[in-house]
Coordinates of C-alpha atoms and ligand atoms in Angstrom, one line a residue:
M20 CA -0.2 -0.3 0.1
K21 CA 1.2 3.6 -0.9
K22 CA 2.1 5.9 1.7
I23 CA -0.4 9.1 1.9
V24 CA 2.3 11.6 0.9
E25 CA 3.1 9.0 -2.2
L26 CA -0.3 9.1 -2.8
L27 CA -0.8 13.3 -3.1
Q28 CA 2.6 13.5 -4.6
E29 CA 1.0 11.4 -7.8
E30 CA -2.3 13.9 -7.2
L31 CA 0.4 16.9 -7.4
S32 CA 2.8 15.8 -9.9
A33 CA 0.1 15.3 -12.6
A34 CA -1.3 18.9 -11.9
F35 CA 2.5 20.0 -12.0
V36 CA 3.0 18.8 -15.5
K37 CA -0.8 19.6 -16.5
A38 CA 0.2 23.3 -15.6
G39 CA 3.5 22.9 -17.8
Y40 CA 6.0 22.2 -15.0
D41 CA 7.8 19.3 -14.5
E42 CA 6.9 16.4 -12.0
K43 CA 10.3 16.5 -10.4
Y44 CA 9.1 19.6 -8.5
A45 CA 5.5 16.8 -6.7
K46 CA 7.6 16.4 -3.2
V47 CA 5.3 16.3 -0.9
T48 CA 5.8 16.2 2.8
A49 CA 3.6 15.8 6.3
S50 CA 4.0 19.6 6.8
N51 CA 6.1 21.3 9.9
R52 CA 3.1 23.0 10.4
P53 CA 0.4 20.8 11.7
D54 CA -1.6 24.2 12.4
L55 CA -2.2 25.3 8.9
C56 CA -2.4 21.9 7.1
Q57 CA -1.3 18.5 7.0
Y58 CA 0.8 18.2 4.0
Q59 CA 2.9 20.3 1.9
C60 CA 4.7 21.0 -1.4
N61 CA 7.1 23.6 -2.0
G62 CA 8.4 22.7 -5.7
A63 CA 6.7 25.8 -6.8
L64 CA 10.0 27.4 -4.3
A65 CA 12.4 25.6 -6.4
A66 CA 10.6 25.6 -10.1
A67 CA 11.0 29.4 -9.8
K68 CA 14.7 29.8 -11.0
E69 CA 14.2 26.5 -14.4
Y70 CA 10.7 28.6 -15.4
H71 CA 11.4 31.8 -15.0
K72 CA 8.2 32.8 -12.5
A73 CA 6.6 33.9 -9.4
P74 CA 7.3 30.7 -7.1
I75 CA 3.2 31.5 -6.0
Q76 CA 1.7 32.3 -9.7
M77 CA 3.2 28.4 -10.9
A78 CA 1.4 27.3 -6.9
N79 CA -2.0 28.5 -7.9
E80 CA -1.9 27.4 -11.2
V81 CA -1.1 23.8 -9.3
V82 CA -4.3 25.1 -6.5
D83 CA -6.4 25.5 -9.1
I84 CA -6.4 22.4 -11.1
L85 CA -6.8 20.3 -7.4
K86 CA -8.9 22.2 -5.7
D87 CA -11.9 19.5 -7.0
S88 CA -10.3 16.9 -6.1
E89 CA -11.9 14.7 -3.6
S90 CA -9.1 14.0 -2.1
F91 CA -8.6 17.5 -0.3
K92 CA -10.6 18.9 2.6
D93 CA -8.4 22.1 1.6
I94 CA -5.6 23.0 -0.7
T95 CA -3.9 26.8 -1.3
A96 CA -1.7 28.3 -2.4
Q97 CA 0.4 30.7 0.7
M98 CA 3.1 33.7 -0.1
P99 CA 5.9 33.3 -1.3
G100 CA 4.9 29.7 -3.0
F101 CA 4.0 27.0 -0.6
I102 CA 0.7 24.5 -1.9
N103 CA -0.8 23.7 1.6
M104 CA -3.0 21.0 2.0
S105 CA -5.5 19.1 4.4
V106 CA -6.8 15.6 2.8
S107 CA -10.6 14.5 2.2
D108 CA -11.9 13.0 5.3
E109 CA -13.3 10.8 2.8
F110 CA -10.4 10.4 1.0
L111 CA -8.9 9.0 5.4
A112 CA -11.1 7.2 6.4
G113 CA -10.7 5.6 2.4
Y114 CA -7.3 4.5 3.8
I115 CA -7.5 3.4 7.3
N116 CA -10.1 1.4 5.9
E117 CA -7.7 -0.2 3.2
M118 CA -5.1 -0.1 6.0
A119 CA -7.2 -2.1 8.2
K120 CA -7.9 -4.2 5.5
S121 CA -4.6 -5.3 4.6
D122 CA -2.0 -8.1 6.8
K123 CA 0.0 -6.0 7.7
F124 CA -2.2 -2.2 8.4
G125 CA 0.1 -1.5 4.8
C126 CA 3.5 -2.8 4.9
E127 CA 4.6 -4.0 1.5
E128 CA 6.3 -6.8 0.9
P129 CA 9.8 -6.4 0.6
E130 CA 11.1 -6.0 -3.3
K131 CA 14.5 -7.9 -1.5
K132 CA 14.2 -10.4 0.7
E133 CA 17.4 -10.5 3.0
T134 CA 18.7 -12.4 4.4
I135 CA 20.2 -11.0 7.9
V136 CA 22.4 -12.4 10.7
I137 CA 21.8 -10.2 13.9
D138 CA 24.8 -10.4 16.9
Y139 CA 23.2 -8.9 20.3
G140 CA 22.9 -10.0 23.2
G141 CA 26.7 -11.0 23.9
A142 CA 27.1 -11.6 27.3
N143 CA 30.0 -14.0 28.7
V144 CA 29.4 -16.9 30.3
A145 CA 30.7 -17.9 33.9
K146 CA 29.7 -13.8 34.4
P147 CA 26.3 -12.6 35.8
L148 CA 24.7 -11.4 33.2
H149 CA 24.8 -7.4 34.5
V150 CA 23.2 -4.1 33.2
G151 CA 25.9 -3.7 30.1
H152 CA 24.3 -6.6 28.1
L153 CA 20.8 -5.4 29.2
R154 CA 20.5 -3.2 26.3
S155 CA 22.2 -5.0 24.2
A156 CA 19.5 -7.4 24.3
V157 CA 16.3 -4.5 24.6
I158 CA 17.5 -2.8 21.2
G159 CA 18.4 -6.4 19.6
E160 CA 15.8 -7.8 20.2
S161 CA 13.6 -4.8 18.6
I162 CA 15.5 -4.7 16.0
K163 CA 15.1 -8.3 14.8
R164 CA 11.9 -8.4 15.3
T165 CA 11.2 -5.4 13.5
A166 CA 13.1 -6.7 10.0
R167 CA 10.6 -10.4 10.2
Y168 CA 7.6 -8.4 10.4
M169 CA 9.2 -6.1 7.2
G170 CA 9.5 -9.6 5.4
H171 CA 13.1 -10.8 5.7
E172 CA 14.1 -13.6 6.4
V173 CA 16.5 -12.9 10.2
I174 CA 18.6 -15.4 12.2
G175 CA 19.2 -13.3 16.1
D176 CA 22.2 -15.1 17.1
V177 CA 23.5 -14.7 21.2
H178 CA 27.6 -14.8 19.8
L179 CA 28.3 -16.0 24.0
G180 CA 31.6 -14.7 25.0
D181 CA 33.0 -18.7 25.7
W182 CA 36.6 -18.1 24.4
G183 CA 38.1 -15.2 26.7
L184 CA 40.7 -15.2 30.2
Q185 CA 37.3 -16.0 32.4
I186 CA 37.7 -19.8 32.1
G187 CA 41.1 -19.8 32.7
L188 CA 40.6 -17.3 36.3
I189 CA 37.5 -20.3 37.1
I190 CA 39.8 -23.3 35.9
T191 CA 42.5 -21.5 38.2
E192 CA 40.8 -20.5 41.2
L193 CA 39.5 -24.5 40.9
S194 CA 42.9 -26.0 40.9
K195 CA 43.4 -24.3 45.0
R196 CA 40.1 -25.1 46.4
K197 CA 39.3 -28.5 44.5
P198 CA 43.0 -29.8 44.0
E199 CA 41.3 -33.2 43.9
L200 CA 38.8 -32.7 40.8
V201 CA 39.9 -35.4 38.3
Y202 CA 39.3 -32.7 36.1
F203 CA 43.5 -31.8 36.8
D204 CA 44.6 -35.3 36.9
D205 CA 46.8 -35.3 33.7
K206 CA 46.6 -39.3 33.1
Y207 CA 42.9 -39.4 33.7
E208 CA 42.0 -41.0 30.5
G209 CA 37.9 -41.6 31.5
E210 CA 35.3 -40.7 30.9
Y211 CA 34.8 -36.7 33.2
P212 CA 31.1 -37.0 35.8
K213 CA 28.2 -35.0 33.7
E214 CA 27.0 -33.5 36.5
A215 CA 29.5 -29.9 37.2
P216 CA 31.4 -29.8 39.6
F217 CA 29.6 -26.1 40.6
T218 CA 26.4 -24.1 40.5
M219 CA 25.9 -21.0 39.0
S220 CA 25.9 -19.3 42.4
D221 CA 29.0 -21.0 42.9
L222 CA 30.6 -19.1 39.7
E223 CA 29.3 -16.2 40.7
E224 CA 30.7 -16.3 43.8
I225 CA 34.0 -17.5 42.4
Y226 CA 35.2 -14.7 38.5
P227 CA 34.7 -12.4 41.0
Y228 CA 36.9 -13.5 43.4
A229 CA 39.1 -14.9 40.9
S230 CA 39.1 -11.7 38.8
G231 CA 39.9 -9.6 41.9
Y232 CA 42.5 -11.6 42.6
S233 CA 44.6 -12.0 39.8
K234 CA 44.9 -8.0 39.5
E235 CA 46.4 -7.8 42.6
H236 CA 48.4 -11.1 42.1
P237 CA 50.3 -11.1 38.2
E238 CA 51.6 -14.7 39.0
Y239 CA 47.8 -16.1 39.6
K240 CA 46.8 -13.9 36.6
E241 CA 50.1 -15.6 34.5
E242 CA 48.5 -19.2 35.8
A243 CA 45.1 -18.0 34.7
Q244 CA 46.3 -17.4 31.0
Q245 CA 48.3 -20.2 30.9
A246 CA 45.0 -22.4 31.5
T247 CA 43.3 -20.4 29.0
A248 CA 45.9 -21.0 26.6
E249 CA 45.6 -25.0 27.7
L250 CA 42.4 -24.7 27.3
Q251 CA 42.0 -23.3 24.2
A252 CA 45.1 -26.2 23.0
G253 CA 42.4 -29.1 23.8
R254 CA 43.5 -30.3 27.3
R255 CA 41.0 -33.0 27.5
G256 CA 40.2 -31.7 31.9
Y257 CA 40.1 -28.2 30.8
L258 CA 37.6 -28.3 27.8
A259 CA 35.4 -30.6 30.7
L260 CA 35.7 -28.2 33.0
W261 CA 34.7 -25.5 30.1
Q262 CA 31.5 -27.4 29.2
H263 CA 29.8 -27.6 32.6
I264 CA 30.7 -23.6 32.6
I265 CA 28.7 -23.4 29.5
N266 CA 25.9 -25.7 30.9
V267 CA 25.7 -24.3 33.6
S268 CA 26.1 -20.5 32.4
V269 CA 24.0 -21.2 29.8
E270 CA 20.9 -22.1 31.9
D271 CA 21.4 -19.8 34.0
L272 CA 21.2 -16.9 31.0
K273 CA 18.1 -19.0 29.8
K274 CA 16.0 -18.4 32.4
I275 CA 17.0 -14.0 32.2
Y276 CA 16.5 -13.8 28.5
T277 CA 13.1 -15.2 28.9
S278 CA 12.2 -13.1 31.8
L279 CA 13.2 -10.6 29.2
N280 CA 11.0 -11.3 26.2
V281 CA 14.5 -11.6 24.3
E282 CA 14.7 -15.0 22.1
F283 CA 17.8 -16.0 20.3
D284 CA 17.4 -18.3 16.6
L285 CA 20.9 -19.2 18.2
W286 CA 23.0 -19.8 21.0
K287 CA 26.0 -19.9 19.1
K288 CA 29.2 -19.5 20.8
E289 CA 33.2 -17.7 20.2
S290 CA 34.1 -21.2 20.3
D291 CA 32.1 -22.8 18.0
A292 CA 34.5 -20.5 15.2
Q293 CA 37.5 -21.7 16.2
P294 CA 37.5 -24.1 13.9
Y295 CA 36.9 -21.8 11.2
I296 CA 40.0 -20.1 12.1
P297 CA 43.5 -22.3 10.9
D298 CA 42.1 -22.4 7.0
M299 CA 40.9 -18.0 7.4
V300 CA 44.6 -17.6 8.6
Q301 CA 46.3 -19.4 5.8
E302 CA 44.1 -17.9 3.0
M303 CA 45.2 -14.4 5.0
K304 CA 48.6 -15.0 4.5
D305 CA 47.9 -16.7 0.9
G306 CA 46.2 -13.8 -0.5
G307 CA 49.6 -11.7 0.4
Y308 CA 47.3 -9.5 3.2
A309 CA 48.2 -10.5 6.2
H310 CA 52.2 -9.7 7.6
I311 CA 54.7 -10.5 10.0
D312 CA 55.0 -7.2 12.3
D313 CA 56.5 -7.6 15.6
G314 CA 56.3 -11.3 15.5
A315 CA 52.0 -10.7 15.0
L316 CA 50.9 -11.7 11.8
V317 CA 48.8 -8.5 11.2
V318 CA 46.9 -6.9 8.6
D319 CA 46.8 -3.5 7.9
V320 CA 42.8 -1.4 7.5
K321 CA 43.5 2.4 6.9
E322 CA 42.7 4.0 4.6
E323 CA 43.8 7.7 2.5
T324 CA 41.1 9.2 3.1
D325 CA 40.6 8.3 7.3
T326 CA 41.2 11.5 9.2
K327 CA 42.2 9.5 12.4
E328 CA 44.4 6.6 13.3
I329 CA 43.2 2.8 12.0
P330 CA 45.6 0.4 13.6
P331 CA 46.2 -3.1 12.4
C332 CA 43.7 -5.9 12.8
M333 CA 46.3 -8.7 14.9
I334 CA 45.5 -11.2 13.4
L335 CA 48.3 -14.0 15.7
K336 CA 49.9 -12.6 18.7
S337 CA 53.9 -13.3 18.0
N338 CA 52.9 -16.8 20.5
G339 CA 50.6 -17.7 18.5
A340 CA 47.1 -16.7 20.2
T341 CA 44.0 -15.5 18.6
L342 CA 42.4 -12.5 19.8
Y343 CA 38.8 -11.3 19.9
N344 CA 38.8 -10.1 16.5
T345 CA 40.0 -13.2 15.4
T346 CA 37.3 -14.5 16.4
D347 CA 34.8 -12.7 14.8
L348 CA 35.9 -13.3 11.5
A349 CA 36.0 -16.8 11.9
T350 CA 32.4 -16.3 13.0
L351 CA 31.9 -14.1 10.0
V352 CA 33.2 -17.0 7.8
E353 CA 31.5 -19.3 10.1
R354 CA 28.1 -16.8 8.9
R355 CA 28.6 -16.9 5.3
K356 CA 29.0 -20.3 5.1
L357 CA 26.1 -21.6 7.1
F358 CA 23.4 -18.4 6.2
D359 CA 25.4 -16.6 3.8
P360 CA 23.5 -13.3 5.1
T361 CA 23.1 -10.6 2.7
K362 CA 23.4 -8.5 6.0
V363 CA 24.8 -8.3 10.0
I364 CA 24.2 -6.5 12.0
Y365 CA 25.8 -5.7 15.6
V366 CA 24.0 -5.2 18.6
V367 CA 27.1 -3.1 20.9
D368 CA 28.4 -1.0 23.3
K369 CA 29.8 2.1 21.1
R370 CA 32.3 2.2 22.7
Q371 CA 33.8 -0.8 20.2
S372 CA 32.7 0.6 17.3
L373 CA 36.9 1.8 16.3
Y374 CA 37.1 -2.2 17.5
F375 CA 34.6 -3.5 15.0
E376 CA 35.5 -0.7 12.4
Q377 CA 38.6 -2.9 12.1
V378 CA 36.6 -6.2 11.8
F379 CA 34.6 -4.6 9.0
R380 CA 37.8 -2.9 6.7
C381 CA 39.9 -6.2 7.4
A382 CA 36.3 -8.5 6.6
R383 CA 36.3 -6.6 3.2
K384 CA 40.1 -6.7 2.5
T385 CA 40.9 -9.8 2.6
K386 CA 37.1 -10.8 1.0
I387 CA 35.6 -12.7 4.3
V388 CA 32.7 -11.4 3.3
K389 CA 31.7 -10.9 0.0
E390 CA 31.3 -7.3 -1.7
D391 CA 27.5 -6.7 -1.2
T392 CA 27.0 -7.8 1.9
D393 CA 26.7 -5.5 4.7
L394 CA 28.4 -5.3 7.8
I395 CA 26.8 -2.4 10.0
F396 CA 27.4 -1.5 13.9
V397 CA 24.4 -0.3 15.9
G398 CA 26.2 1.3 18.4
F399 CA 25.1 1.9 21.9
G400 CA 25.7 4.2 24.7
T401 CA 25.8 3.7 28.5
M402 CA 22.8 3.5 30.9
N403 CA 23.3 6.1 33.2
G404 CA 22.5 6.5 37.2
K405 CA 20.7 10.3 38.1
D406 CA 24.0 10.6 39.0
G407 CA 24.9 10.7 34.9
K408 CA 27.1 8.1 35.7
P409 CA 27.2 4.8 34.5
F410 CA 24.2 2.6 36.5
K411 CA 25.6 1.1 39.6
T412 CA 24.4 -0.7 42.6
R413 CA 23.7 1.8 45.7
D414 CA 27.1 0.5 47.2
G415 CA 28.9 1.0 43.7
G416 CA 28.6 -2.3 42.4
V417 CA 27.3 -4.0 39.1
L418 CA 23.9 -4.6 39.6
R419 CA 22.7 -7.7 38.5
L420 CA 19.9 -8.0 35.8
E421 CA 18.2 -9.8 38.1
Q422 CA 18.2 -7.9 40.2
L423 CA 17.1 -4.9 37.7
L424 CA 14.0 -6.3 37.2
K425 CA 12.4 -7.7 41.1
D426 CA 13.4 -3.6 42.0
V427 CA 11.3 -2.3 39.2
N428 CA 8.6 -5.6 40.0
E429 CA 8.0 -4.4 43.6
Q430 CA 7.6 -0.3 42.1
V431 CA 4.8 -1.3 40.3
L432 CA 3.4 -3.9 42.4
D433 CA 3.5 -1.0 44.8
K434 CA 1.6 1.7 42.6
M435 CA -0.8 -0.7 41.6
K436 CA -1.2 -2.2 45.8
D437 CA -4.9 -1.1 45.9
R438 CA -6.2 -2.6 42.4
D439 CA -9.1 -4.3 42.9
M440 CA -7.5 -7.9 41.8
D441 CA -6.2 -11.5 42.5
E442 CA -2.9 -11.9 43.1
Q443 CA -2.2 -13.3 39.7
T444 CA -4.0 -11.0 37.8
M445 CA -2.4 -8.6 39.8
Q446 CA 1.4 -10.0 39.2
D447 CA 1.1 -11.0 35.7
A448 CA 0.0 -7.3 35.3
A449 CA 3.1 -6.1 37.2
S450 CA 5.7 -8.4 35.5
K451 CA 4.3 -6.3 32.3
I452 CA 4.3 -2.8 33.4
G453 CA 7.7 -3.4 35.0
L454 CA 9.1 -5.0 31.7
A455 CA 7.7 -2.3 29.8
A456 CA 8.9 0.7 32.1
I457 CA 12.5 -1.4 31.6
K458 CA 12.8 -1.7 28.1
Y459 CA 10.5 1.8 26.6
G460 CA 12.8 4.1 29.0
D461 CA 15.7 2.4 27.3
L462 CA 14.4 2.1 23.4
S463 CA 12.6 4.8 23.6
N464 CA 16.7 7.0 23.3
Q465 CA 18.1 7.1 19.8
A466 CA 20.1 3.8 20.7
S467 CA 23.5 5.5 19.9
K468 CA 22.6 7.6 23.4
D469 CA 23.4 7.8 26.7
Y470 CA 20.8 7.8 28.6
V471 CA 19.5 7.8 32.1
F472 CA 17.4 5.1 33.7
D473 CA 14.7 7.0 36.3
V474 CA 13.1 3.9 37.8
D475 CA 10.1 6.4 39.2
R476 CA 9.9 8.5 35.7
F477 CA 10.0 4.7 34.2
T478 CA 7.5 3.3 35.6
S479 CA 5.0 6.5 36.1
F480 CA 1.5 5.2 33.7
E481 CA 2.1 9.6 32.6
G482 CA 3.7 10.7 30.0
N483 CA 6.2 9.3 27.4
T484 CA 6.5 5.9 29.1
G485 CA 5.9 2.0 28.9
P486 CA 3.2 1.7 31.2
Y487 CA 1.9 4.9 29.2
I488 CA 1.2 2.6 26.2
L489 CA 0.2 -0.3 27.8
Y490 CA -2.3 1.7 29.6
T491 CA -3.5 2.0 26.6
I492 CA -4.1 -0.9 24.7
V493 CA -5.9 -1.9 28.4
R494 CA -7.7 0.9 28.0
I495 CA -9.5 -0.3 24.6
K496 CA -9.6 -3.8 26.0
S497 CA -12.3 -2.6 28.5
L498 CA -13.9 -0.3 26.7
L499 CA -13.9 -3.3 23.5
A500 CA -15.0 -5.4 26.9
K501 CA -17.4 -3.4 27.4
V502 CA -18.8 -3.7 23.7
K503 CA -19.0 -7.3 24.5
E504 CA -21.1 -7.2 28.2
L505 CA -23.7 -4.4 26.2
G506 CA -24.3 -6.4 23.4
I507 CA -23.7 -4.1 20.5
S508 CA -23.7 -5.7 17.6
I509 CA -20.6 -4.6 15.5
S510 CA -21.4 -5.2 11.4
E511 CA -18.5 -7.2 9.0
D512 CA -19.7 -4.8 6.0
K513 CA -19.1 -1.2 7.2
G514 CA -16.1 0.4 7.0
I515 CA -14.8 3.3 9.6
A516 CA -16.7 6.4 8.5
P517 CA -15.3 9.3 7.9
A518 CA -14.2 11.6 10.6
D519 CA -16.6 13.6 11.4
N520 CA -14.0 15.8 14.4
K521 CA -10.8 16.7 15.0
S522 CA -9.4 14.3 17.0
E523 CA -11.1 12.5 15.3
T524 CA -9.2 12.3 12.1
D525 CA -5.8 12.9 14.7
V526 CA -6.0 9.6 15.6
M527 CA -6.2 8.8 11.8
L528 CA -3.3 10.5 10.4
S529 CA -1.1 9.4 13.3
L530 CA -2.2 6.0 12.6
S531 CA -1.9 6.5 8.6
K532 CA 2.0 7.0 9.5
W533 CA 2.5 2.8 10.5
S534 CA 4.2 1.7 6.7
E535 CA 6.8 4.4 6.6
T536 CA 7.4 4.3 10.3
V537 CA 8.1 0.9 10.5
T538 CA 10.2 0.7 7.3
A539 CA 12.2 4.2 8.7
A540 CA 13.0 1.7 11.9
Y541 CA 14.2 -1.3 9.8
E542 CA 16.2 1.0 7.4
E543 CA 17.7 2.8 10.1
Q544 CA 17.9 -0.4 13.0
A545 CA 15.7 2.3 14.7
P546 CA 13.4 1.4 17.7
H547 CA 13.1 4.7 19.5
K548 CA 10.8 5.7 16.0
I549 CA 8.3 2.7 16.8
C550 CA 8.2 4.7 20.3
Q551 CA 7.8 8.1 19.0
Y552 CA 4.9 6.7 16.9
I553 CA 2.8 4.6 19.6
Y554 CA 3.8 7.6 22.1
E555 CA 1.7 9.5 19.4
L556 CA -1.2 6.9 18.5
S557 CA -2.1 6.8 22.2
D558 CA -1.9 10.2 23.1
V559 CA -3.7 11.5 20.1
F560 CA -6.8 8.4 20.6
N561 CA -6.2 9.0 24.2
K562 CA -7.8 12.7 23.1
F563 CA -9.9 11.2 20.8
Y564 CA -11.7 8.6 24.2
H565 CA -11.9 12.3 26.3
E566 CA -14.2 14.6 24.0
N567 CA -16.0 11.6 22.4
K568 CA -18.6 9.3 23.8
I569 CA -17.6 6.0 22.4
V570 CA -19.6 3.1 23.8
T571 CA -22.8 5.6 24.9
N572 CA -23.1 7.2 22.0
E573 CA -26.7 8.1 21.7
D574 CA -26.0 7.6 17.6
E575 CA -26.1 4.0 16.1
A576 CA -23.6 4.6 12.8
V577 CA -21.2 6.8 14.7
R578 CA -21.1 4.6 17.7
E579 CA -19.5 1.7 15.7
S580 CA -17.5 3.4 13.7
Y581 CA -15.5 5.0 16.8
I582 CA -15.7 1.3 18.0
K583 CA -13.9 0.3 14.9
L584 CA -11.6 2.9 14.7
S585 CA -10.4 2.4 18.4
S586 CA -10.6 -1.6 17.8
F587 CA -7.3 -0.6 15.1
V588 CA -6.3 1.2 17.1
G589 CA -6.1 -1.0 19.6
K590 CA -4.4 -3.4 17.1
V591 CA -2.0 -1.5 16.0
L592 CA -0.6 -0.5 19.6
E593 CA -0.5 -4.5 19.8
Q594 CA 1.6 -5.0 16.6
A595 CA 3.4 -2.0 17.7
I596 CA 4.8 -3.1 21.0
D597 CA 5.1 -6.6 19.6
L598 CA 8.1 -4.7 17.4
L599 CA 9.2 -3.6 20.7
G600 CA 8.7 -7.2 22.1
L601 CA 6.4 -6.1 24.5
E602 CA 2.7 -7.4 25.9
A603 CA 0.1 -6.1 26.8
P604 CA -1.6 -7.5 30.0
E605 CA -5.5 -7.4 30.4
R606 CA -6.1 -5.2 32.9
M607 CA -3.6 -3.1 35.3
Ligands
LIG701 N1 30.4 -10.6 24.5 C1 31.2 -8.7 24.2 C2 31.4 -8.7 25.0 O1 31.0 -8.7 26.6 C3 30.4 -8.6 23.5 C4 29.9 -9.5 21.7 C5 29.0 -8.7 21.3 N2 29.6 -9.1 19.7 C6 30.4 -10.0 19.1 N3 30.3 -10.3 17.9 N4 32.0 -8.9 19.1 O2 31.9 -7.4 25.5

């Protein structure tokens, strides 16, 4: 389905041509003065140069041709040469009815279906998931859902960090605490126990302890590095421990991601890319891309147009060890083999942007990815506390995500304590509202910006917040429940009637922007555009709701049309929050 601006543009193009002017001047945009008109065309101003005429004269000629068109309620030429337009109520209602009938509210299937891998989440096994990982999960999930809704083939990969020093640290610490474990016995050749010698809460204690200890004791750190190297070289006992660490952590991570309403299609890990490294390195050497520098194998990635220094990409250290970027490059090899993606999107802290610039350049230069594969880095800013510094617990520690969810939940429950609801309905509502508070608070900001995590504001039922959006949906649900309860019958054949007041027109205008909003959110990886849309739609809907009798309207035809419009707003809002990874409760 075409966008309204496109439909208007077609009409204007014909009129420009009829008046003797090039259709390229007929560009229509949403008005930047919504108090004066809904849409505008400034083309006559630009055409003045070519035709040596006063813009107002040309604008008047075009307006003259269109003044009887049924599409417009109002079309006028304004000094010095603007064309201001507002669409007719019939045109707008016709458009909304078309939208309501179409599968995706007017969003068309893409001309070219992309295969997109989204790398997000990025948790590290053995380390508890903290708020730093929250943004990647929340933003990535929305980007994934939006791309899928647009009709693309999308694969979301959590890309767990499981191949680094954290594993060596845990192995080292375990070897001190439980040296008798069979995993440390070099001579042991039998099978290792199925049961892990630790639980998730053990790991939560062991890792921070070992990490802290290694910072003060260089010899301990060396031991951990040695253990990491031995693991990577394939030492059996260490591999078995590593597998236990993964099993225990992944089970825990799955629970937390599920409670965040974040679902991965793939649970791949850094280690899965390791088998691709030897061939990849060989090809880099054979292709003449990599050279030895100070013992290390590197690929130069600087370009002439660089304004800042872009260091070479190191592939192997002088001791032959691989690095974070070696893994990322090998992961690209793996993804090409498995999925042949046309796009790979990384949702990672923006402090890694230089790093990804190096990786992308290296991948292109060494032809790991095809020329037309898009590599996209979506770098997000920091989640800060009210003091403007990175979000911490009251005692200054890193807050666990689970704790954050719990805290917010409690805050919401507190707000709802005098509601007349049974316990289960209340808990269900609180968890959905709490999640909406956190996720919407994040998603409504442009991803690249830092933002302040303000629980009081985010959990408010008013203003630009997740709970406010849910509240609007719940309001519509209860309105529809009332319709059912009163036995009001709604005909199938009649659509939504042309608006009979301004607040209703505003609802329709706002609704009509769905496909352009979702398209932009997809193309720019910008979930905040969906948030803007639903906030505006909720706002105009609530105004309409307050200013008009809906269920109790005496005029049956008007009542029916208002109910249909409300129901459609509800559908669109529910679809929109699904793209953000949220759900609405039945009541709140
Ligand atoms: N595990 C990494 C971290 O915690 C994030 C991984 C991002 N993705 C990637 N392909 N490098 O910083």
